[in-house]
Short mmCIF file of C-alpha atoms in Angstrom, two decimals:
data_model
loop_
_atom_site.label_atom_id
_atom_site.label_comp_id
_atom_site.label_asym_id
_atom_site.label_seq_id
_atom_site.Cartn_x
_atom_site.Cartn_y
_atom_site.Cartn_z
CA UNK J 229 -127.51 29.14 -30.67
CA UNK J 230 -130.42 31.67 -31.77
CA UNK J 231 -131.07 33.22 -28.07
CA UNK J 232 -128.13 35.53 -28.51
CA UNK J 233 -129.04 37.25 -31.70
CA UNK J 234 -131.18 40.68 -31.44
CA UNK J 235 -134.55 40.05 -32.41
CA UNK J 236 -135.00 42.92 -35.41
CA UNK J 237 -131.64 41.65 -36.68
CA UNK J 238 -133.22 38.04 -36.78
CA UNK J 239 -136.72 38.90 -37.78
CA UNK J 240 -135.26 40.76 -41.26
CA UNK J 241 -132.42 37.87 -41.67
CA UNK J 242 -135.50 35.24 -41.73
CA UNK J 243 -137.58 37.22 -44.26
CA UNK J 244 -134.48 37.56 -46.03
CA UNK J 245 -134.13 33.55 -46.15
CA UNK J 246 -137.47 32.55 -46.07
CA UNK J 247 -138.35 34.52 -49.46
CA UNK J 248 -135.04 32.46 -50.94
CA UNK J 249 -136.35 29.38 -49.54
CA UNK J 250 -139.86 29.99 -50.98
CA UNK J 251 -138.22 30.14 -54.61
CA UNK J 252 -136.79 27.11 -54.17
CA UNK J 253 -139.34 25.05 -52.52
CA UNK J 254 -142.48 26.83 -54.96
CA UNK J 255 -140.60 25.00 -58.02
CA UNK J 256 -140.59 21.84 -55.98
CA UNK J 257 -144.30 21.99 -55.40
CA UNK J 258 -145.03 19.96 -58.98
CA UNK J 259 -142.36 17.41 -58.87
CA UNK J 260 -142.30 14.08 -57.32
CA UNK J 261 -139.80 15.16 -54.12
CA UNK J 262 -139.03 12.20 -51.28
CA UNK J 263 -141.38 12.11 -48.61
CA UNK J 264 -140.15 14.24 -45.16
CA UNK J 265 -140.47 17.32 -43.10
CA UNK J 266 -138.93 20.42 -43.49
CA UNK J 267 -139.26 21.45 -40.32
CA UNK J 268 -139.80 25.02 -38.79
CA UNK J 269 -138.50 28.01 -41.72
CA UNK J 270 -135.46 28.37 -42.53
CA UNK J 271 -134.17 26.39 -39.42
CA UNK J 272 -135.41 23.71 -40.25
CA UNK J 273 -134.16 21.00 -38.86
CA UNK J 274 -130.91 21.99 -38.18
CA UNK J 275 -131.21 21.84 -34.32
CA UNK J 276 -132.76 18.80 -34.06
CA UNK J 277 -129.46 17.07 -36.53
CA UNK J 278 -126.98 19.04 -34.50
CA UNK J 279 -128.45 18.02 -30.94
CA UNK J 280 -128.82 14.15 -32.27
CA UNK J 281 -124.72 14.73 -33.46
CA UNK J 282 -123.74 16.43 -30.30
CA UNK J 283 -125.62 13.29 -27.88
CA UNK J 284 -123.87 10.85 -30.82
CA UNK J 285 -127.33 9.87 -31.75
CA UNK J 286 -127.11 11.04 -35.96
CA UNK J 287 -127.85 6.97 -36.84
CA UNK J 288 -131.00 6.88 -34.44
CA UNK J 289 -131.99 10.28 -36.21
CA UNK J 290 -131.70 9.04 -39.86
CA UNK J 291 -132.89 5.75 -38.80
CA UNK J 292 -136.48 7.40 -37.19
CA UNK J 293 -136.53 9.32 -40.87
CA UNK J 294 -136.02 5.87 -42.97
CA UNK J 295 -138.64 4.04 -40.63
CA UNK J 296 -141.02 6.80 -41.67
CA UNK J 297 -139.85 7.74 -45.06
CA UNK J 298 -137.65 4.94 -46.74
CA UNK J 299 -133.92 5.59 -47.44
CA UNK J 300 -134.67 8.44 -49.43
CA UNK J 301 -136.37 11.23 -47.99
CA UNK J 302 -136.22 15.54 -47.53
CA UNK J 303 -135.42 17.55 -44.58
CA UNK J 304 -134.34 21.54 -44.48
CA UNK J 305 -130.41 22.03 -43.71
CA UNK J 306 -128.02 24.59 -43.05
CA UNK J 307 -130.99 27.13 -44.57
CA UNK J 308 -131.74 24.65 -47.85
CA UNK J 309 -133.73 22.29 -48.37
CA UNK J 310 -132.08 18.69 -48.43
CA UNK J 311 -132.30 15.51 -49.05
CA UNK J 312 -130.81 12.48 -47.75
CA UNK J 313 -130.03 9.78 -49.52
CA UNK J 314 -129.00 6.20 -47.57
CA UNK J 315 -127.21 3.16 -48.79
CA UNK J 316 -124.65 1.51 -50.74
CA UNK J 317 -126.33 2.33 -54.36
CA UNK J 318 -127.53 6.09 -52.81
CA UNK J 319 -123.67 6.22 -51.93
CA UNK J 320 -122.47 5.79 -55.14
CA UNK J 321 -125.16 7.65 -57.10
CA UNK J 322 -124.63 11.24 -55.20
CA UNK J 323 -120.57 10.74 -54.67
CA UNK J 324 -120.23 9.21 -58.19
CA UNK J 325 -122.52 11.56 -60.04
CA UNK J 326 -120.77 13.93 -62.46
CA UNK J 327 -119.65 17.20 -61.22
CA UNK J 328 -122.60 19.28 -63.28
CA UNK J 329 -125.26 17.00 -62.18
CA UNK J 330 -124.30 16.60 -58.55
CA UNK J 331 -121.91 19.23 -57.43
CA UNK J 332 -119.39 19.30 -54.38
CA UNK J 333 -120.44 22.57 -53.36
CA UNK J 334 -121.24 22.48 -50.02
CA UNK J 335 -123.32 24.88 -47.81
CA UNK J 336 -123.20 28.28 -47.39
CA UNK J 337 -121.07 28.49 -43.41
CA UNK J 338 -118.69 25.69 -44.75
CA UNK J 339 -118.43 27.87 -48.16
CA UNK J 340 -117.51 30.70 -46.05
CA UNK J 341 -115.04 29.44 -43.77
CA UNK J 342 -113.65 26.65 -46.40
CA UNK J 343 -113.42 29.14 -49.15
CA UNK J 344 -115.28 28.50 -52.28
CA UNK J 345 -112.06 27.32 -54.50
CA UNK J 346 -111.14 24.61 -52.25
CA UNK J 347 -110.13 21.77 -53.82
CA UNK J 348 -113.60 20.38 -52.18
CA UNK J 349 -115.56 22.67 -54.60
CA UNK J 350 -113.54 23.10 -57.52
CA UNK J 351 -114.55 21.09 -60.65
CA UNK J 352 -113.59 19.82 -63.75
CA UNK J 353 -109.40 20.43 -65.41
CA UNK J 354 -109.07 23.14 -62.09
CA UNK J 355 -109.95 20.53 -59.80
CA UNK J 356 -107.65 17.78 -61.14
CA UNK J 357 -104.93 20.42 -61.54
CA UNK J 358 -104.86 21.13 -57.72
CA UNK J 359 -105.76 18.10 -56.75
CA UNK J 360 -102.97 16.59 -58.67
CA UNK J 361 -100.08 19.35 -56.91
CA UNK J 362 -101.07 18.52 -53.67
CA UNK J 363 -101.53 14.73 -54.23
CA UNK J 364 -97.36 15.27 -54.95
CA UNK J 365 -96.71 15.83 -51.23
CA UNK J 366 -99.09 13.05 -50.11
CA UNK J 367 -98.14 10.14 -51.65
CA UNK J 368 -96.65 7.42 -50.33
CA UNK J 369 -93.41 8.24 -51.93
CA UNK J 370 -93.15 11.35 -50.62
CA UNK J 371 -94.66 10.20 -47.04
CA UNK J 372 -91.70 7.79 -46.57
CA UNK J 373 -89.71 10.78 -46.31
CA UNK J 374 -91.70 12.66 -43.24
CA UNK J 375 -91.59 9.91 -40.59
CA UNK J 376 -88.71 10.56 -39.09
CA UNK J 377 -89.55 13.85 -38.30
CA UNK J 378 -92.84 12.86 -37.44
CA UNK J 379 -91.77 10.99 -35.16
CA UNK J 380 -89.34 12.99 -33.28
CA UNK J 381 -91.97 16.14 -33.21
CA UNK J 382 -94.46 13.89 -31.77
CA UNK J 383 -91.85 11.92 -29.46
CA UNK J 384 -90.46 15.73 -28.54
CA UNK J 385 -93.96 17.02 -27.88
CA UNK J 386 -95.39 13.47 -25.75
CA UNK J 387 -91.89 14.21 -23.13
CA UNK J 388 -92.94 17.94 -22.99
CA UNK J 389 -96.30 16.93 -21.75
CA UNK J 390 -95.35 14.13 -19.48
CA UNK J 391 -92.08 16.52 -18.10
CA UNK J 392 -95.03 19.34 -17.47
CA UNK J 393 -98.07 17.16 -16.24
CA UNK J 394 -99.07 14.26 -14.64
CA UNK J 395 -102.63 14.39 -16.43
CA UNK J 396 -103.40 15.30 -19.47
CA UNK J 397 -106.25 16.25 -22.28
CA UNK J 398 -106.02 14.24 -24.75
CA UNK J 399 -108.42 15.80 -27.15
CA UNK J 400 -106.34 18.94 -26.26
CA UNK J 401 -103.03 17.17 -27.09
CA UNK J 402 -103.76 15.23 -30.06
CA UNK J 403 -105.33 18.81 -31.93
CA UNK J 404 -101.92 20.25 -31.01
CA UNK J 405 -100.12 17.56 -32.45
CA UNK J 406 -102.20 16.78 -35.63
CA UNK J 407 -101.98 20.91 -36.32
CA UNK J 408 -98.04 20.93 -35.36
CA UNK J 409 -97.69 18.12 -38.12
CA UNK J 410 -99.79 19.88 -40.73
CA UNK J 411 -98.01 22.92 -40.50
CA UNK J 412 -94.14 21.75 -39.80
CA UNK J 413 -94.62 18.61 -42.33
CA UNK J 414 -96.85 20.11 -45.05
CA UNK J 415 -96.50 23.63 -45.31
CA UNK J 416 -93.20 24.51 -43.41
CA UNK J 417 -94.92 27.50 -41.30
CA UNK J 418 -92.31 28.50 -38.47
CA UNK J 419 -93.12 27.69 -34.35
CA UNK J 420 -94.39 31.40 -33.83
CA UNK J 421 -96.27 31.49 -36.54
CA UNK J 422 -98.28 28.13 -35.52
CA UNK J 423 -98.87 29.35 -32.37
CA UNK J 424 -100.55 32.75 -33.35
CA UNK J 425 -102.98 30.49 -35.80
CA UNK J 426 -103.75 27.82 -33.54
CA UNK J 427 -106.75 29.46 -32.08
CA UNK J 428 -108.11 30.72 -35.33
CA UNK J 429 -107.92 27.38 -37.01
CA UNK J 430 -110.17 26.18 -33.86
CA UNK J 431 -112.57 28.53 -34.10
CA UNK J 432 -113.41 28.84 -37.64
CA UNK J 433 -113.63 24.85 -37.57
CA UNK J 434 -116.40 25.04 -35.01
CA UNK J 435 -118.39 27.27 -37.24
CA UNK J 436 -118.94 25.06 -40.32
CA UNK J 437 -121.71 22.88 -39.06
CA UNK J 438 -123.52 25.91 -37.54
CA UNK J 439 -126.61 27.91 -38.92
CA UNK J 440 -125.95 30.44 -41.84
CA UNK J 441 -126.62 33.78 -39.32
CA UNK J 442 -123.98 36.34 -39.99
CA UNK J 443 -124.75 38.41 -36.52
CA UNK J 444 -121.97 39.74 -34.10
CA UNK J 445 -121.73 36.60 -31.16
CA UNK J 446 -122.88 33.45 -33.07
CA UNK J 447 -120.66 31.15 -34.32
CA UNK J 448 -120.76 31.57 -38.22
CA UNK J 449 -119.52 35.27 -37.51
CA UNK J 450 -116.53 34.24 -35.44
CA UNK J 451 -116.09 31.91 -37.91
CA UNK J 452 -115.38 34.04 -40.85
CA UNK J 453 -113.71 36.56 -37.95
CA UNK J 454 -111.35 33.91 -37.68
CA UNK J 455 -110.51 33.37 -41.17
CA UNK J 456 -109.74 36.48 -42.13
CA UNK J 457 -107.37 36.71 -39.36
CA UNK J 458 -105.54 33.43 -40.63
CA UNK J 459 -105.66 34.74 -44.81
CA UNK J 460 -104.29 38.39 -43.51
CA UNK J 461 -101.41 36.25 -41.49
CA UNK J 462 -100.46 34.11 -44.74
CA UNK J 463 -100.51 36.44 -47.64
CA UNK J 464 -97.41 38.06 -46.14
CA UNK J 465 -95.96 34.46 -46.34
CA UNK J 466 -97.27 33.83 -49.70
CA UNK J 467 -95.34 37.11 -51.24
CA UNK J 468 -91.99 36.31 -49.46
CA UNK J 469 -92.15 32.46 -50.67
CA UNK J 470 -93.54 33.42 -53.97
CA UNK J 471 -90.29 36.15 -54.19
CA UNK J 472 -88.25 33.53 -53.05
CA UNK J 473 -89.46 31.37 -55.97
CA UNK J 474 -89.33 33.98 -58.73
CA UNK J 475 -85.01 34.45 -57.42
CA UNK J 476 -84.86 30.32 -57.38
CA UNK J 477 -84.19 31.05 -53.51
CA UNK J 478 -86.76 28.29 -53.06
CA UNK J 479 -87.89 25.47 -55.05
CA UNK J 480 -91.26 24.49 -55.41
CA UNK J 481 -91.07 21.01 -54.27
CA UNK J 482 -89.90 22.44 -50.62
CA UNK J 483 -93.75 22.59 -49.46
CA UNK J 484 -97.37 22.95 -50.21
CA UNK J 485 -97.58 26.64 -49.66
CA UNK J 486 -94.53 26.93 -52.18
CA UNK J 487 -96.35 24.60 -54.52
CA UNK J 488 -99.79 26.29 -55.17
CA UNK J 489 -98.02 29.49 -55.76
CA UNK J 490 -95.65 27.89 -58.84
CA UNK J 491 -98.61 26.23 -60.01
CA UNK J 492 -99.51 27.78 -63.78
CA UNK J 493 -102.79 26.58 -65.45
CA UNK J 494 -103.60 25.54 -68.69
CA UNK J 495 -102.96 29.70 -70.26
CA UNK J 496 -99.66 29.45 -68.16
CA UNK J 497 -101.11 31.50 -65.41
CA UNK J 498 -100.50 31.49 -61.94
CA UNK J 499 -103.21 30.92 -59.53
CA UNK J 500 -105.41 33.36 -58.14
CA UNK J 501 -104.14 34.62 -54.21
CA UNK J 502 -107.98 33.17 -53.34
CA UNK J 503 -107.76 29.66 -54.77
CA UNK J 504 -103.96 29.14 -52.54
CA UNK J 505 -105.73 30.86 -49.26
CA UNK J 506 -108.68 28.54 -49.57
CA UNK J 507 -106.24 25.49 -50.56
CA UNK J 508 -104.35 26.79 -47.55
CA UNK J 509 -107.29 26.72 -44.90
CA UNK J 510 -108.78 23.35 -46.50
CA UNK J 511 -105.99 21.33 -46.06
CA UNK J 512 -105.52 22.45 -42.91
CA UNK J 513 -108.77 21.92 -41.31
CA UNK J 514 -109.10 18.81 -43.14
CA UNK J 515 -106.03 17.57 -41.91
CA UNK J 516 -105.72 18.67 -38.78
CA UNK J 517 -109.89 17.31 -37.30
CA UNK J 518 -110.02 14.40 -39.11
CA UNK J 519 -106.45 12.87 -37.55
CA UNK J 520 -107.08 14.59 -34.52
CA UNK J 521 -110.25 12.61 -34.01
CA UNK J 522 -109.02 9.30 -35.06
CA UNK J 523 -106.00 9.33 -33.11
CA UNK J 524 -108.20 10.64 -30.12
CA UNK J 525 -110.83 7.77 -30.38
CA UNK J 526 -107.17 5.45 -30.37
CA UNK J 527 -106.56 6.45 -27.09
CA UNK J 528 -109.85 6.11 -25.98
CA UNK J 529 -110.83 3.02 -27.12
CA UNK J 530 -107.00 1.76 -25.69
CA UNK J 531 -108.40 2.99 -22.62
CA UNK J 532 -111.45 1.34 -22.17
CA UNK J 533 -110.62 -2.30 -24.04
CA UNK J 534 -107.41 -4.14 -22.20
CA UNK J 535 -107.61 -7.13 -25.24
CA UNK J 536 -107.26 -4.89 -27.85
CA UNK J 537 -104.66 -2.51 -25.88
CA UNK J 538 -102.73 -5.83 -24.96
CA UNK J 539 -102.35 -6.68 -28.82
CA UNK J 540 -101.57 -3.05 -29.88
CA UNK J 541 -98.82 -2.90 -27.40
CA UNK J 542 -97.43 -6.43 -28.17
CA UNK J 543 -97.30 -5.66 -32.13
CA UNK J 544 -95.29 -1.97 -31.09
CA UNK J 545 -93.32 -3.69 -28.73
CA UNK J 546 -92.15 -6.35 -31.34
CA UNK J 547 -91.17 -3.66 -33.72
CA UNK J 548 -89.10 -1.98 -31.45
CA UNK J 549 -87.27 -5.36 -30.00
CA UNK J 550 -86.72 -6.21 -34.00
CA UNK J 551 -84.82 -2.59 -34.70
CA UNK J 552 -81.62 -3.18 -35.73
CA UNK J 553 -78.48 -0.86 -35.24
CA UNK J 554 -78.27 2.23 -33.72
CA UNK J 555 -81.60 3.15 -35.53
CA UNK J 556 -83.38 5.44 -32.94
CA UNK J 557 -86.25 6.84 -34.92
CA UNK J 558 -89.20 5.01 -36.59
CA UNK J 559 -89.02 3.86 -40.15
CA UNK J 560 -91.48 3.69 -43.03
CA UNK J 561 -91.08 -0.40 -42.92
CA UNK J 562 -92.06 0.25 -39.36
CA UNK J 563 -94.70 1.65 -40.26
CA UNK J 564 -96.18 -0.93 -42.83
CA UNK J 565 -95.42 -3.57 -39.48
CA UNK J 566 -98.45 -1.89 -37.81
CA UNK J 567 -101.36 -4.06 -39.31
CA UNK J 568 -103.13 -4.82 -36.45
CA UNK J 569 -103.30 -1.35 -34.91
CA UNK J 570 -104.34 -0.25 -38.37
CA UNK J 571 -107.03 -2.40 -38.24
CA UNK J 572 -108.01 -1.04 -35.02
CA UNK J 573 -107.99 2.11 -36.42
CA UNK J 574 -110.40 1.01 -39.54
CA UNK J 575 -113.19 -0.82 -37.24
CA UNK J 576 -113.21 2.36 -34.99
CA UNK J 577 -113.89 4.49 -38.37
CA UNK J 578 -116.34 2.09 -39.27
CA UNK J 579 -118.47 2.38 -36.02
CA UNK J 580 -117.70 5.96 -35.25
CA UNK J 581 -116.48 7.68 -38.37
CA UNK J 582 -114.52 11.13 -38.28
CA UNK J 583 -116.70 12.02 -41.63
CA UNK J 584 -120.68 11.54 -40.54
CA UNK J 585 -121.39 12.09 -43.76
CA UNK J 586 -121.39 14.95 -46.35
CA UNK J 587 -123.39 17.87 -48.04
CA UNK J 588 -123.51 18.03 -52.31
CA UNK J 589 -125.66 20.14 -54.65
CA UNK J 590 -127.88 19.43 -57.05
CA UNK J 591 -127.04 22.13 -60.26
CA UNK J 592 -129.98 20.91 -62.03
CA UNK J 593 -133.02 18.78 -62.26
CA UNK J 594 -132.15 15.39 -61.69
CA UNK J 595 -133.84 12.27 -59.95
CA UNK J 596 -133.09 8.90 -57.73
CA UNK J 597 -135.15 5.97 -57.27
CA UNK J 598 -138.01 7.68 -59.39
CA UNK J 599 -137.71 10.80 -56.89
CA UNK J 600 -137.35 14.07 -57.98
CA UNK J 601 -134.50 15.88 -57.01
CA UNK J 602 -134.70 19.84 -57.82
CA UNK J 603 -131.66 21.95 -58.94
CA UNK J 604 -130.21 24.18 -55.66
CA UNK J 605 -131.07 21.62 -53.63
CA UNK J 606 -128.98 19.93 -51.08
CA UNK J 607 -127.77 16.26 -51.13
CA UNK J 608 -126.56 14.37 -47.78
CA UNK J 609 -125.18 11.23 -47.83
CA UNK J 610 -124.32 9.55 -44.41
CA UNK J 611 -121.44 6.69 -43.67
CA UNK J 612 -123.90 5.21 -41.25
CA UNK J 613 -126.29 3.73 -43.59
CA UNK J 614 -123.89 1.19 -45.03
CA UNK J 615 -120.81 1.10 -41.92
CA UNK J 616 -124.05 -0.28 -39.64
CA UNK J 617 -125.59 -2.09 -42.32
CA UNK J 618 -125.73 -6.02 -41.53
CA UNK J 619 -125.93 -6.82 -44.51
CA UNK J 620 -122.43 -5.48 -45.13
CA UNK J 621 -120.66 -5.96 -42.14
CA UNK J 622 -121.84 -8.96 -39.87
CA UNK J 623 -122.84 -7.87 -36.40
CA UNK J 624 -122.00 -4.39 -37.35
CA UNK J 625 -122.36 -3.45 -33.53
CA UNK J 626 -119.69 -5.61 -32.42
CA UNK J 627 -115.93 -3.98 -32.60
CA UNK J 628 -114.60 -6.54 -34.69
CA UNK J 629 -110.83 -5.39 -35.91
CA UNK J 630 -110.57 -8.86 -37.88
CA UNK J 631 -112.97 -7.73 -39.94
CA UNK J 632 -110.40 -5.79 -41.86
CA UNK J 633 -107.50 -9.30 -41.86
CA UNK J 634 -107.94 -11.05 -45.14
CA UNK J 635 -111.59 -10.52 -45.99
CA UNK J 636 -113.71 -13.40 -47.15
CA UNK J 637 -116.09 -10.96 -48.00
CA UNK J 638 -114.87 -7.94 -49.51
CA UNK J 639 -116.65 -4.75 -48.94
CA UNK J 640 -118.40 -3.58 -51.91
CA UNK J 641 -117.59 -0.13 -53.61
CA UNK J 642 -119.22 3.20 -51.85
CA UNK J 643 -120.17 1.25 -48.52
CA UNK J 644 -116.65 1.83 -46.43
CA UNK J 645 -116.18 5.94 -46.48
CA UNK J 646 -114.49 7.55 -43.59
CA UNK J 647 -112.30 9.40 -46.29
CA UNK J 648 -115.26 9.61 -48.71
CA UNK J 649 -115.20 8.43 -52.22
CA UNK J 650 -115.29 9.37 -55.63
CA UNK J 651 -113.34 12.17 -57.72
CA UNK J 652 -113.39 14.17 -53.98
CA UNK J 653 -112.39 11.56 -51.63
CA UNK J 654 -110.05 12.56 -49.20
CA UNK J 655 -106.39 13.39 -50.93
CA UNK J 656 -104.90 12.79 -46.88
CA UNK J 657 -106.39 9.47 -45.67
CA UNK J 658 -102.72 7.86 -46.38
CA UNK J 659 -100.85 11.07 -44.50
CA UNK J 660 -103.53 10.49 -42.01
CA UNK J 661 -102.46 6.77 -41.74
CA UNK J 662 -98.51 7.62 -40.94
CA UNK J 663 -99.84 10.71 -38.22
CA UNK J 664 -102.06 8.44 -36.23
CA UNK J 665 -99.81 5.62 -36.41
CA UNK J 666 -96.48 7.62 -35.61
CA UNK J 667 -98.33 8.81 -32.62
CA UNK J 668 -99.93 5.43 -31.37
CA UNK J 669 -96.69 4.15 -31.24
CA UNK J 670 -95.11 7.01 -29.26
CA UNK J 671 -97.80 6.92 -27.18
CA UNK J 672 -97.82 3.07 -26.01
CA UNK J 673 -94.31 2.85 -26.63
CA UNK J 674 -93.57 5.57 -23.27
CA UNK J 675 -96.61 5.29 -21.27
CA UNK J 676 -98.97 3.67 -19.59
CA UNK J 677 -102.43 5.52 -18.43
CA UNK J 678 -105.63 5.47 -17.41
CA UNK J 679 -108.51 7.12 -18.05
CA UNK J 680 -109.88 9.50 -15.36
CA UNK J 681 -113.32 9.07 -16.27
CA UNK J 682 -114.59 5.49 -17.57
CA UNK J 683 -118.01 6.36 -18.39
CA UNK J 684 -117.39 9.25 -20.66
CA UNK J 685 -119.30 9.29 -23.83
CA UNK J 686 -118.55 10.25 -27.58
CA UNK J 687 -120.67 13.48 -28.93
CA UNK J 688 -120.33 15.16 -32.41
CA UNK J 689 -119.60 19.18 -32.91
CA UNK J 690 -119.49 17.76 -35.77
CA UNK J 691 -116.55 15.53 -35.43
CA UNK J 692 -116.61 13.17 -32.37
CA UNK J 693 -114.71 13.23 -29.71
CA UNK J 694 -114.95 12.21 -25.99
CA UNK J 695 -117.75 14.68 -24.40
CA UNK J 696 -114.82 15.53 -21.73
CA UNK J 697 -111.99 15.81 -23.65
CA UNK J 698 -110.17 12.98 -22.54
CA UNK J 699 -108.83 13.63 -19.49
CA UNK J 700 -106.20 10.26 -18.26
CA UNK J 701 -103.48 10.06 -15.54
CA UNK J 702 -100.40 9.56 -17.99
CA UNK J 703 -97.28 7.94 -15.93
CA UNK J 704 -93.70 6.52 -17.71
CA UNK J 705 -93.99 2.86 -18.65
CA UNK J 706 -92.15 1.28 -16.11
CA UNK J 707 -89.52 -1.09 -18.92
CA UNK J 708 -88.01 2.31 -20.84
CA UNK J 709 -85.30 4.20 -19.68
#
C-alpha cells in the first residue's frame, strides 16, 4: 500500500502526522487510557487490521487484543489513536452516547470520500431534518410501491446475463444490480448516466478503509479523484431538477435527489449544494455495498448448503404456485411470505456481517469502565463481540436460521447490529430487505447453478465478499418456460 509512494513525499507526510499524533497522545500521557499498542507511527496498526479483514480473520484479531487487554483496550487507526470497545454494554455506551460526547464523525479517508455533511456525521435538528426527508422514501409505505419495478429490473437484468453467459460473477452482478436499484428506484438517474458513474462509485468505495496518504497512485487519492468526478457529474442534475422544482415541473416527492434540494431548514433556507452531494454519495455507497454483500453471501451460502437451498426454494416456489390471476410480477404480500429466506439472510449477518463494525469520536474528555477516554480520539465498536458471543446466541458458530423463528430468548438491545444502532443506525436496512429478497427470488425462481469453485473463502476490503468473486455455472431451471 506504502511501497508506491516516493520516499521525500512520505518522509514529510509522516512528520506532518506524527507531530499531530504527538499532540494528541502527550495529553493522554496523565490519564488512565486502556491498556494496548499503538503500533509503529502513524501507521499504526492499520496493516495488521486490514490484512486480518482481508484473510476474514478481524474476530481472531480483536479476540488476541481482549486475551491480552480485556474488552477495552487502544490501538492507532486510520492515523488516530483508537480505542476499541467490545460487548453488549460497550455497544450501547459508544452508539448510544450523545452526539457531543461521542460523535459520528468518522475518520479522515471516509470523511473525504463520504463528505463531511452526510447524514452519518451530521448532528443534532440538521441531522434529524435529513434524516427524516430521506426516511420518506424508505419506509415501508413508500417501499410497497418499488417492488414491482424491482422486480422486473432485476428479472430484466438476471435474462440479460443468462441470454449473454453461461457463467457468471456474481460479486460482479449483484454490485450492478444493487447500484442499478439505487439509482433507478431512489434517485431516478437515467441508464447513461449510471453507467458513466459506475466505476467512480467503485473506486472511491475502495478507498475508505485505506490509510490517510493523499499521494498520486494510492488509494485515498483515487478515492477523492473519483468523487469529484461523480459531484462534477450531479451538480448539472441538481440545477436542472432544482429548476424543474422552482416551475412545479417536478414535485419533490418524485425522488431523493429532488427531495434534498426542496428541503428548507429551520430559517426557511435551502440546503447547502455540499450537504445534497454528500447525501448523494452516502446513500449511494451505503446502499449499494451493504445489499450487494448480503445478497452476494445469499448466493454463496445457497451454493455451498443444499438443506438450506432446498427450503429457500420450496418457500419461493410456494409463493409463486399460490399467485393468483394474471399477476406476473412480485407483490409486497409476497414479499412479507419470505420468512424463512429472511431468516437466512439474518443468521448470515450475524456470522458474517456486511458492517464489521464502526469508527466514532470522542469531542471531549470522557471515560468507560473507569478508563479514560481523551477528546479527538477514535472509538471502534465491532458486531463481532456480541454476534459470536455464547452467551447471546447459543453455539454462535453453528448457522442456525431458527434462531431468528419465534425467539425464546430475545436478543438484548445493542448486541444484533448489521445495520448499527442508535440515532445513526442504518435509515436502508428495510429497502435493503425488499432488494435482497426481490433478487433471491429471481434468482432461485429461473436458475439453478453451481459454484465453480467450492473451496473459496470470504475476505474483507472492508466488506466481505467471496475472495474470487463468485464465479458459478448459471443454467435455466429445467420446470419454467
Amino acid at each position: 500500500m506504502v511501497n508506491d509512494i516516493p520516499f521525500i513525499g512520505l518522509c514529510i507526510l509522516t512528520l506532518s502526522l506524527a507531530f499531530v499524533l504527538r499532540k494528541l497522545l502527550s495529553k493522554s500521557q496523565t490519564k488512565n487510557v486502556p491498556k494496548g499498542s499503538l503500533g509503529y507511527p502513524i501507521i499504526g496498526e492499520t496493516l495488521e487490521f486490514l490484512r486480518a479483514q482481508r484473510q476474514d480473520k478481524g474476530y481472531e484479531w480483536i479476540q488476541e487484543r481482549v486475551s491480552k487487554y480485556g474488552s477495552v483496550f487502544k490501538t492507532s487507526l486510520m492515523g488516530s489513536p483508537t480505542v476499541f470497545i467490545i460487548g453488549q454494554q460497550g455497544n450501547k455506551f459508544v452508539l448510544g452516547s450523545s452526539d457531543d460526547v461521542i460523535s459520528a464523525k468518522k475518520p479522515t479517508t471516509l470523511q473525504k470520500i463520504l463528505g463531511k455533511q452526510s447524514i452519518a456525521e451530521l448532528v443534532g435538528t440538521r441531522h434529524r431534518l435529513v434524516k427524516g426527508e430521506m426516511l420518506k422514501f424508505l419506509k415501508p409505505e413508500c417501499l410497497q410501491n418499488y417492488v414491482k419495478k424491482m422486480d422486473e429490473l432485476v428479472n430484466t437484468t438476471l435474462l440479460k446475463e443468462l441470454k449473454e453467459n453461461k457463467t457468471i460473477e456474481v460479486v460482479r452482478l449483484m454490485k450492478k444490480l444493487a447500484y442499478d436499484m439505487t439509482s433507478n428506484i431512489l434517485f431516478d438517474i437515467d441508464q447513461p448516466t449510471r453507467e458513466i458513474l459506475f466505476a467512480d462509485f467503485i473506486t472511491s468505495f475502495k478507498a475508505i478503509h485505506s490509510l490517510p496518504i493523499n499521494l498520486p497512485g494510492t488509494s485515498f487519492w483515487r478515492g477523492q479523484k473519483a468523487r469529484a468526478r461523480i459531484v462534477e457529474k450531479i451538480l448539472p442534475i441538481m440545477n436542472k431538477r432544482r429548476e424543474e422544482l422552482s416551475k412545479g415541473v417536478l414535485n419533490s416527492t418524485n425522488d431523493m435527489l429532488s427531495c434534498l434540494l426542496a428541503i428548507r431548514d429551520e430559517n426557511d433556507e435551502p440546503l447547502d449544494d455540499d450537504v445534497i452531494t454528500d447525501n448523494f454519495v452516502f446513500i449511494f455507497v451505503a446502499s449499494h455495498d451493504t445489499s450487494a454483500t448480503l445478497m452476494t453471501l445469499m448466493i454463496w451460502k445457497l451454493s455451498r448448503d443444499q438443506e438450506v437451498y432446498n427450503k429457500v426454494l420450496e418457500e419461493q416456489m410456494e409463493i409463486l404456485k399460490q399467485r393468483k390471476g394474471n399477476e406476473e410480477r412480485l407483490t409486497w404480500g409476497e414479499i412479507q411470505k419470505m420468512k424463512y429466506t429472511w431468516r437466512v439472510a439474518q443468521e448470515l449477518m450475524r456470522m458474517i456481517p456486511p458492517l464489521f463494525g464502526g469508527f466514532r469520536k470522542a469531542l471531549k474528555d470522557t471515560s468507560y469502565q473507569g478508563y479514560d477516554i481523551p477528546k479527538g480520539w477514535q472509538v471502534y465498536w465491532a458486531s463481532c463481540g456480541t454476534h459470536m458471543n455464547k452467551d447471546i446466541f447459543e453455539n454462535p458458530h453453528k448457522f442456525d436460521p431458527s434462531r431468528f423463528e419465534n425467539q425464546t430468548k430475545s436478543i438484548p438491545p445493542f448486541s444484533y447490529l448489521p445495520f448499527g444502532a442508535g440515532s445513526h443506525n442504518c435509515i436502508g436496512n428495510e429497502f435493503a430487505r425488499v432488494k435482497t429478497l426481490t433478487t433471491i427470488h429471481n434468482f432461485v425462481k429461473l436458475y439453478e447453478w453451481s459454484q465453480l469453485n467450492p473451496k473459496e473463502t470470504i475476505t474483507r476490503q472492508p466488506m466481505p465478499y467471496p475472495s474470487l468473486g463468485l464465479p458459478i455455472e448459471i443454467k435455466p431451471r429445467c420446470n419454467m418456460s
